[in-house]
Amino acid sequence: MSRTPEPADAVQAAECVAEAMIQLWRQAHLEIAPEVSDQQMRTLLVLETGPRHLTALAQQMGVGPSSATRLCDRLGQRGLIERVSAGRQVTIRLTPAGEKLLHATREHRRVLLRQALASIGTDQAVLHDALGQLCALFPVVAPPAAEGS
């Protein structure tokens, strides 16, 4: 006979899911772009939402301007970002290669998620509704949905 889950059980399960999603994202990242550090990937994700001045990027990343400069130097050397000068202002933005890397990482993450969800023996509609409700509580600015998703 199974017991009725307590609220603390749901919190523990949700925490486990969050940690699993972090691991899944990291796995997708490492399998697609192992040469890109976690901090560099975070930088790409920030720039995905739009170009930034270096100071704004540093603030959003929670790093100093010199650290942001080094991050951008490395990403620029890989051709994933570019600096665009307008007078004394320099704007940093993703290149098509940077956009492609994020897209490939996201697509690989979806493959890994599909594999994981296919192995779960639960009602997919119930899972979909529960995850949708959880996501609605913590909205994030998401990139455009993938084709066919």
Short mmCIF file of N, CA and C in Angstrom, two decimals:
data_model
loop_
_atom_site.label_atom_id
_atom_site.label_comp_id
_atom_site.label_asym_id
_atom_site.label_seq_id
_atom_site.Cartn_x
_atom_site.Cartn_y
_atom_site.Cartn_z
N MET A 1 0.85 -1.17 0.00
CA MET A 1 0.00 0.00 0.00
C MET A 1 0.90 1.24 0.00
N SER A 2 0.65 2.16 -0.93
CA SER A 2 1.47 3.36 -1.01
C SER A 2 0.86 4.46 -0.15
N ARG A 3 1.71 5.31 0.34
CA ARG A 3 1.25 6.42 1.17
C ARG A 3 1.03 7.66 0.32
N THR A 4 0.24 8.58 0.80
CA THR A 4 0.00 9.84 0.13
C THR A 4 1.22 10.73 0.33
N PRO A 5 1.78 11.27 -0.77
CA PRO A 5 2.97 12.11 -0.61
C PRO A 5 2.66 13.37 0.20
N GLU A 6 3.61 13.77 0.99
CA GLU A 6 3.52 15.00 1.78
C GLU A 6 4.05 16.16 0.94
N PRO A 7 3.70 17.42 1.28
CA PRO A 7 4.25 18.57 0.54
C PRO A 7 5.78 18.57 0.50
N ALA A 8 6.41 18.14 1.57
CA ALA A 8 7.87 18.09 1.59
C ALA A 8 8.40 17.10 0.55
N ASP A 9 7.64 16.03 0.29
CA ASP A 9 8.04 15.06 -0.73
C ASP A 9 8.04 15.72 -2.11
N ALA A 10 7.04 16.54 -2.37
CA ALA A 10 6.96 17.23 -3.66
C ALA A 10 8.10 18.23 -3.81
N VAL A 11 8.44 18.92 -2.73
CA VAL A 11 9.55 19.87 -2.77
C VAL A 11 10.85 19.11 -3.08
N GLN A 12 11.04 18.01 -2.40
CA GLN A 12 12.25 17.21 -2.62
C GLN A 12 12.30 16.69 -4.06
N ALA A 13 11.16 16.24 -4.58
CA ALA A 13 11.11 15.74 -5.95
C ALA A 13 11.39 16.86 -6.95
N ALA A 14 10.81 18.04 -6.72
CA ALA A 14 11.03 19.18 -7.61
C ALA A 14 12.49 19.61 -7.59
N GLU A 15 13.09 19.59 -6.40
CA GLU A 15 14.50 19.95 -6.28
C GLU A 15 15.36 18.95 -7.06
N CYS A 16 15.02 17.70 -6.97
CA CYS A 16 15.74 16.66 -7.70
C CYS A 16 15.60 16.87 -9.21
N VAL A 17 14.40 17.21 -9.66
CA VAL A 17 14.17 17.47 -11.08
C VAL A 17 15.00 18.67 -11.54
N ALA A 18 15.04 19.73 -10.73
CA ALA A 18 15.83 20.91 -11.09
C ALA A 18 17.30 20.55 -11.24
N GLU A 19 17.82 19.77 -10.31
CA GLU A 19 19.22 19.35 -10.39
C GLU A 19 19.46 18.44 -11.59
N ALA A 20 18.49 17.59 -11.90
CA ALA A 20 18.62 16.72 -13.07
C ALA A 20 18.63 17.54 -14.35
N MET A 21 17.81 18.59 -14.41
CA MET A 21 17.78 19.44 -15.60
C MET A 21 19.10 20.20 -15.77
N ILE A 22 19.69 20.63 -14.67
CA ILE A 22 20.99 21.28 -14.73
C ILE A 22 22.02 20.29 -15.30
N GLN A 23 21.99 19.06 -14.81
CA GLN A 23 22.92 18.04 -15.30
C GLN A 23 22.66 17.73 -16.77
N LEU A 24 21.40 17.68 -17.16
CA LEU A 24 21.06 17.40 -18.55
C LEU A 24 21.56 18.52 -19.46
N TRP A 25 21.36 19.78 -19.05
CA TRP A 25 21.85 20.91 -19.83
C TRP A 25 23.38 20.83 -19.95
N ARG A 26 24.02 20.55 -18.82
CA ARG A 26 25.50 20.45 -18.83
C ARG A 26 25.96 19.33 -19.74
N GLN A 27 25.29 18.19 -19.71
CA GLN A 27 25.66 17.07 -20.57
C GLN A 27 25.52 17.48 -22.04
N ALA A 28 24.41 18.12 -22.39
CA ALA A 28 24.21 18.57 -23.77
C ALA A 28 25.30 19.57 -24.16
N HIS A 29 25.60 20.48 -23.27
CA HIS A 29 26.64 21.48 -23.50
C HIS A 29 27.99 20.80 -23.74
N LEU A 30 28.36 19.86 -22.88
CA LEU A 30 29.66 19.21 -23.00
C LEU A 30 29.76 18.32 -24.24
N GLU A 31 28.64 17.73 -24.65
CA GLU A 31 28.68 16.87 -25.83
C GLU A 31 28.70 17.69 -27.12
N ILE A 32 28.19 18.91 -27.10
CA ILE A 32 28.17 19.75 -28.29
C ILE A 32 29.37 20.69 -28.33
N ALA A 33 29.72 21.30 -27.22
CA ALA A 33 30.78 22.31 -27.20
C ALA A 33 31.65 22.20 -25.96
N PRO A 34 32.42 21.11 -25.84
CA PRO A 34 33.22 20.92 -24.63
C PRO A 34 34.30 21.99 -24.43
N GLU A 35 34.67 22.67 -25.50
CA GLU A 35 35.72 23.69 -25.40
C GLU A 35 35.19 25.02 -24.85
N VAL A 36 33.88 25.14 -24.73
CA VAL A 36 33.26 26.36 -24.22
C VAL A 36 32.96 26.15 -22.73
N SER A 37 33.56 27.00 -21.89
CA SER A 37 33.36 26.85 -20.44
C SER A 37 31.92 27.17 -20.05
N ASP A 38 31.56 26.78 -18.84
CA ASP A 38 30.21 27.09 -18.33
C ASP A 38 29.97 28.60 -18.32
N GLN A 39 30.96 29.37 -17.88
CA GLN A 39 30.82 30.83 -17.82
C GLN A 39 30.68 31.41 -19.24
N GLN A 40 31.41 30.86 -20.19
CA GLN A 40 31.29 31.32 -21.57
C GLN A 40 29.90 30.98 -22.12
N MET A 41 29.40 29.80 -21.78
CA MET A 41 28.06 29.42 -22.23
C MET A 41 27.02 30.36 -21.63
N ARG A 42 27.17 30.70 -20.36
CA ARG A 42 26.25 31.66 -19.73
C ARG A 42 26.29 33.00 -20.45
N THR A 43 27.49 33.41 -20.86
CA THR A 43 27.64 34.67 -21.59
C THR A 43 26.87 34.61 -22.91
N LEU A 44 27.00 33.50 -23.62
CA LEU A 44 26.27 33.34 -24.87
C LEU A 44 24.76 33.40 -24.63
N LEU A 45 24.31 32.76 -23.56
CA LEU A 45 22.87 32.77 -23.25
C LEU A 45 22.37 34.18 -22.93
N VAL A 46 23.18 34.97 -22.24
CA VAL A 46 22.81 36.36 -21.97
C VAL A 46 22.73 37.14 -23.27
N LEU A 47 23.72 36.96 -24.13
CA LEU A 47 23.76 37.69 -25.40
C LEU A 47 22.68 37.23 -26.36
N GLU A 48 22.17 36.03 -26.14
CA GLU A 48 21.09 35.53 -27.00
C GLU A 48 19.85 36.43 -26.90
N THR A 49 19.66 37.05 -25.75
CA THR A 49 18.50 37.92 -25.56
C THR A 49 18.70 39.30 -26.16
N GLY A 50 19.91 39.58 -26.64
CA GLY A 50 20.19 40.85 -27.30
C GLY A 50 21.59 41.35 -27.03
N PRO A 51 22.09 42.20 -27.92
CA PRO A 51 23.44 42.76 -27.74
C PRO A 51 23.55 43.55 -26.44
N ARG A 52 24.75 43.64 -25.93
CA ARG A 52 25.00 44.36 -24.67
C ARG A 52 26.29 45.16 -24.79
N HIS A 53 26.33 46.27 -24.04
CA HIS A 53 27.60 46.95 -23.82
C HIS A 53 28.35 46.13 -22.79
N LEU A 54 29.66 46.20 -22.80
CA LEU A 54 30.47 45.38 -21.91
C LEU A 54 30.10 45.57 -20.45
N THR A 55 29.87 46.82 -20.04
CA THR A 55 29.52 47.08 -18.63
C THR A 55 28.21 46.39 -18.25
N ALA A 56 27.22 46.49 -19.10
CA ALA A 56 25.93 45.84 -18.82
C ALA A 56 26.08 44.32 -18.81
N LEU A 57 26.88 43.79 -19.71
CA LEU A 57 27.12 42.34 -19.74
C LEU A 57 27.80 41.90 -18.44
N ALA A 58 28.82 42.63 -18.02
CA ALA A 58 29.53 42.29 -16.78
C ALA A 58 28.57 42.30 -15.60
N GLN A 59 27.71 43.31 -15.52
CA GLN A 59 26.76 43.39 -14.42
C GLN A 59 25.79 42.22 -14.45
N GLN A 60 25.28 41.91 -15.63
CA GLN A 60 24.32 40.82 -15.73
C GLN A 60 24.96 39.48 -15.41
N MET A 61 26.23 39.33 -15.74
CA MET A 61 26.94 38.08 -15.47
C MET A 61 27.42 38.01 -14.01
N GLY A 62 27.43 39.15 -13.34
CA GLY A 62 27.90 39.18 -11.95
C GLY A 62 29.42 39.09 -11.86
N VAL A 63 30.10 39.64 -12.87
CA VAL A 63 31.57 39.64 -12.89
C VAL A 63 32.06 41.06 -13.10
N GLY A 64 33.33 41.27 -12.86
CA GLY A 64 33.93 42.58 -13.10
C GLY A 64 34.16 42.80 -14.59
N PRO A 65 34.34 44.07 -14.98
CA PRO A 65 34.58 44.37 -16.39
C PRO A 65 35.78 43.64 -16.99
N SER A 66 36.85 43.48 -16.21
CA SER A 66 38.03 42.78 -16.76
C SER A 66 37.72 41.30 -17.02
N SER A 67 36.94 40.68 -16.15
CA SER A 67 36.55 39.28 -16.37
C SER A 67 35.64 39.16 -17.59
N ALA A 68 34.72 40.11 -17.74
CA ALA A 68 33.84 40.10 -18.91
C ALA A 68 34.65 40.30 -20.18
N THR A 69 35.66 41.14 -20.13
CA THR A 69 36.52 41.36 -21.29
C THR A 69 37.22 40.07 -21.68
N ARG A 70 37.77 39.36 -20.70
CA ARG A 70 38.46 38.09 -20.98
C ARG A 70 37.48 37.06 -21.55
N LEU A 71 36.28 36.97 -20.99
CA LEU A 71 35.26 36.06 -21.51
C LEU A 71 34.98 36.38 -22.98
N CYS A 72 34.79 37.66 -23.26
CA CYS A 72 34.48 38.08 -24.62
C CYS A 72 35.66 37.86 -25.56
N ASP A 73 36.87 38.06 -25.06
CA ASP A 73 38.06 37.79 -25.89
C ASP A 73 38.08 36.33 -26.33
N ARG A 74 37.85 35.42 -25.39
CA ARG A 74 37.87 33.98 -25.71
C ARG A 74 36.74 33.60 -26.67
N LEU A 75 35.55 34.14 -26.41
CA LEU A 75 34.41 33.84 -27.28
C LEU A 75 34.62 34.45 -28.67
N GLY A 76 35.23 35.63 -28.71
CA GLY A 76 35.53 36.26 -29.99
C GLY A 76 36.55 35.47 -30.79
N GLN A 77 37.56 34.93 -30.10
CA GLN A 77 38.57 34.11 -30.78
C GLN A 77 37.95 32.86 -31.40
N ARG A 78 36.89 32.37 -30.81
CA ARG A 78 36.18 31.19 -31.35
C ARG A 78 35.15 31.58 -32.41
N GLY A 79 34.97 32.87 -32.60
CA GLY A 79 34.01 33.34 -33.60
C GLY A 79 32.56 33.26 -33.15
N LEU A 80 32.34 33.17 -31.83
CA LEU A 80 30.98 33.01 -31.31
C LEU A 80 30.31 34.34 -30.98
N ILE A 81 31.12 35.38 -30.77
CA ILE A 81 30.59 36.73 -30.54
C ILE A 81 31.41 37.69 -31.38
N GLU A 82 30.88 38.91 -31.50
CA GLU A 82 31.64 39.97 -32.17
C GLU A 82 31.40 41.27 -31.45
N ARG A 83 32.40 42.14 -31.55
CA ARG A 83 32.30 43.48 -31.00
C ARG A 83 31.99 44.43 -32.15
N VAL A 84 31.03 45.29 -31.92
CA VAL A 84 30.64 46.27 -32.94
C VAL A 84 30.85 47.66 -32.32
N SER A 85 31.68 48.46 -32.96
CA SER A 85 31.98 49.80 -32.44
C SER A 85 31.08 50.83 -33.09
N ALA A 86 30.60 51.73 -32.26
CA ALA A 86 29.84 52.89 -32.72
C ALA A 86 30.41 54.07 -31.95
N GLY A 87 31.40 54.72 -32.53
CA GLY A 87 32.09 55.79 -31.79
C GLY A 87 32.90 55.17 -30.67
N ARG A 88 32.67 55.66 -29.47
CA ARG A 88 33.40 55.13 -28.30
C ARG A 88 32.67 53.96 -27.66
N GLN A 89 31.44 53.72 -28.09
CA GLN A 89 30.64 52.63 -27.54
C GLN A 89 30.94 51.33 -28.29
N VAL A 90 31.11 50.27 -27.55
CA VAL A 90 31.31 48.94 -28.15
C VAL A 90 30.17 48.05 -27.68
N THR A 91 29.50 47.45 -28.64
CA THR A 91 28.41 46.53 -28.34
C THR A 91 28.87 45.12 -28.68
N ILE A 92 28.50 44.19 -27.83
CA ILE A 92 28.87 42.79 -28.03
C ILE A 92 27.61 42.03 -28.41
N ARG A 93 27.73 41.20 -29.44
CA ARG A 93 26.57 40.43 -29.89
C ARG A 93 27.02 39.06 -30.38
N LEU A 94 26.05 38.15 -30.42
CA LEU A 94 26.31 36.81 -30.96
C LEU A 94 26.57 36.88 -32.45
N THR A 95 27.41 35.99 -32.92
CA THR A 95 27.59 35.80 -34.35
C THR A 95 26.65 34.67 -34.78
N PRO A 96 26.48 34.46 -36.06
CA PRO A 96 25.71 33.30 -36.50
C PRO A 96 26.27 31.99 -35.93
N ALA A 97 27.59 31.90 -35.79
CA ALA A 97 28.19 30.68 -35.21
C ALA A 97 27.78 30.51 -33.75
N GLY A 98 27.70 31.63 -33.00
CA GLY A 98 27.25 31.56 -31.61
C GLY A 98 25.80 31.14 -31.52
N GLU A 99 24.97 31.69 -32.40
CA GLU A 99 23.56 31.30 -32.43
C GLU A 99 23.42 29.82 -32.79
N LYS A 100 24.23 29.36 -33.74
CA LYS A 100 24.18 27.96 -34.16
C LYS A 100 24.60 27.03 -33.01
N LEU A 101 25.62 27.43 -32.25
CA LEU A 101 26.06 26.60 -31.13
C LEU A 101 24.95 26.48 -30.07
N LEU A 102 24.30 27.59 -29.75
CA LEU A 102 23.21 27.54 -28.77
C LEU A 102 22.06 26.69 -29.29
N HIS A 103 21.74 26.84 -30.57
CA HIS A 103 20.67 26.04 -31.17
C HIS A 103 21.02 24.55 -31.11
N ALA A 104 22.24 24.20 -31.47
CA ALA A 104 22.66 22.79 -31.47
C ALA A 104 22.64 22.23 -30.05
N THR A 105 23.05 23.02 -29.08
CA THR A 105 23.04 22.57 -27.68
C THR A 105 21.61 22.33 -27.22
N ARG A 106 20.73 23.27 -27.56
CA ARG A 106 19.32 23.14 -27.17
C ARG A 106 18.68 21.93 -27.84
N GLU A 107 18.97 21.71 -29.11
CA GLU A 107 18.42 20.55 -29.83
C GLU A 107 18.91 19.25 -29.21
N HIS A 108 20.18 19.20 -28.85
CA HIS A 108 20.71 17.99 -28.22
C HIS A 108 20.07 17.77 -26.85
N ARG A 109 19.84 18.86 -26.13
CA ARG A 109 19.16 18.75 -24.84
C ARG A 109 17.77 18.17 -25.02
N ARG A 110 17.08 18.59 -26.08
CA ARG A 110 15.73 18.06 -26.35
C ARG A 110 15.78 16.57 -26.65
N VAL A 111 16.80 16.14 -27.37
CA VAL A 111 16.96 14.71 -27.65
C VAL A 111 17.13 13.95 -26.33
N LEU A 112 18.00 14.47 -25.47
CA LEU A 112 18.23 13.82 -24.18
C LEU A 112 16.95 13.81 -23.34
N LEU A 113 16.19 14.91 -23.37
CA LEU A 113 14.93 14.97 -22.63
C LEU A 113 13.91 13.97 -23.18
N ARG A 114 13.81 13.89 -24.51
CA ARG A 114 12.87 12.93 -25.11
C ARG A 114 13.22 11.51 -24.68
N GLN A 115 14.50 11.19 -24.68
CA GLN A 115 14.93 9.85 -24.26
C GLN A 115 14.56 9.60 -22.81
N ALA A 116 14.81 10.59 -21.95
CA ALA A 116 14.51 10.42 -20.53
C ALA A 116 13.01 10.28 -20.31
N LEU A 117 12.22 11.14 -20.96
CA LEU A 117 10.77 11.10 -20.75
C LEU A 117 10.14 9.84 -21.32
N ALA A 118 10.72 9.31 -22.38
CA ALA A 118 10.19 8.08 -22.97
C ALA A 118 10.35 6.90 -22.02
N SER A 119 11.33 6.99 -21.14
CA SER A 119 11.57 5.89 -20.22
C SER A 119 10.73 5.98 -18.94
N ILE A 120 10.03 7.09 -18.77
CA ILE A 120 9.20 7.27 -17.57
C ILE A 120 7.84 6.62 -17.81
N GLY A 121 7.45 5.78 -16.92
CA GLY A 121 6.18 5.08 -17.06
C GLY A 121 5.04 5.83 -16.39
N THR A 122 4.86 7.07 -16.72
CA THR A 122 3.78 7.86 -16.13
C THR A 122 2.96 8.49 -17.24
N ASP A 123 1.82 8.98 -16.89
CA ASP A 123 0.92 9.64 -17.83
C ASP A 123 1.59 10.94 -18.31
N GLN A 124 1.95 10.99 -19.60
CA GLN A 124 2.65 12.14 -20.15
C GLN A 124 1.81 13.42 -20.06
N ALA A 125 0.50 13.32 -20.18
CA ALA A 125 -0.37 14.49 -20.08
C ALA A 125 -0.31 15.07 -18.67
N VAL A 126 -0.32 14.22 -17.66
CA VAL A 126 -0.23 14.68 -16.27
C VAL A 126 1.12 15.35 -16.04
N LEU A 127 2.17 14.72 -16.53
CA LEU A 127 3.51 15.28 -16.40
C LEU A 127 3.58 16.64 -17.09
N HIS A 128 3.05 16.72 -18.29
CA HIS A 128 3.04 17.98 -19.04
C HIS A 128 2.33 19.08 -18.27
N ASP A 129 1.15 18.78 -17.73
CA ASP A 129 0.39 19.77 -16.97
C ASP A 129 1.14 20.22 -15.72
N ALA A 130 1.71 19.29 -14.99
CA ALA A 130 2.41 19.62 -13.75
C ALA A 130 3.64 20.49 -14.05
N LEU A 131 4.41 20.10 -15.06
CA LEU A 131 5.60 20.89 -15.40
C LEU A 131 5.21 22.26 -15.94
N GLY A 132 4.14 22.32 -16.70
CA GLY A 132 3.65 23.61 -17.20
C GLY A 132 3.25 24.54 -16.08
N GLN A 133 2.58 24.00 -15.07
CA GLN A 133 2.18 24.82 -13.93
C GLN A 133 3.40 25.31 -13.17
N LEU A 134 4.40 24.45 -13.01
CA LEU A 134 5.62 24.84 -12.32
C LEU A 134 6.35 25.93 -13.10
N CYS A 135 6.45 25.77 -14.40
CA CYS A 135 7.11 26.77 -15.23
C CYS A 135 6.39 28.11 -15.19
N ALA A 136 5.07 28.09 -15.12
CA ALA A 136 4.29 29.32 -15.08
C ALA A 136 4.58 30.12 -13.80
N LEU A 137 5.00 29.46 -12.75
CA LEU A 137 5.33 30.15 -11.51
C LEU A 137 6.64 30.92 -11.60
N PHE A 138 7.53 30.47 -12.48
CA PHE A 138 8.86 31.06 -12.62
C PHE A 138 9.15 31.34 -14.09
N PRO A 139 8.44 32.31 -14.67
CA PRO A 139 8.62 32.55 -16.10
C PRO A 139 10.03 33.06 -16.40
N VAL A 140 10.55 32.60 -17.51
CA VAL A 140 11.85 33.05 -17.97
C VAL A 140 11.69 33.53 -19.41
N VAL A 141 12.62 34.36 -19.81
CA VAL A 141 12.62 34.79 -21.21
C VAL A 141 13.22 33.65 -21.99
N ALA A 142 12.39 33.02 -22.77
CA ALA A 142 12.83 31.84 -23.52
C ALA A 142 13.13 32.23 -24.96
N PRO A 143 14.10 31.55 -25.56
CA PRO A 143 14.35 31.78 -26.97
C PRO A 143 13.18 31.24 -27.78
N PRO A 144 13.11 31.56 -29.05
CA PRO A 144 12.00 31.06 -29.87
C PRO A 144 11.94 29.53 -29.82
N ALA A 145 10.73 29.00 -29.86
CA ALA A 145 10.55 27.55 -29.83
C ALA A 145 11.16 26.94 -31.08
N ALA A 146 11.68 25.75 -30.92
CA ALA A 146 12.28 25.04 -32.04
C ALA A 146 11.18 24.57 -32.97
N GLU A 147 11.55 24.46 -34.23
CA GLU A 147 10.59 23.94 -35.20
C GLU A 147 10.27 22.51 -34.86
N GLY A 148 9.02 22.15 -34.93
CA GLY A 148 8.61 20.79 -34.66
C GLY A 148 8.54 20.42 -33.21
N SER A 149 8.72 21.41 -32.30
CA SER A 149 8.66 21.10 -30.86
C SER A 149 7.28 21.26 -30.33
#
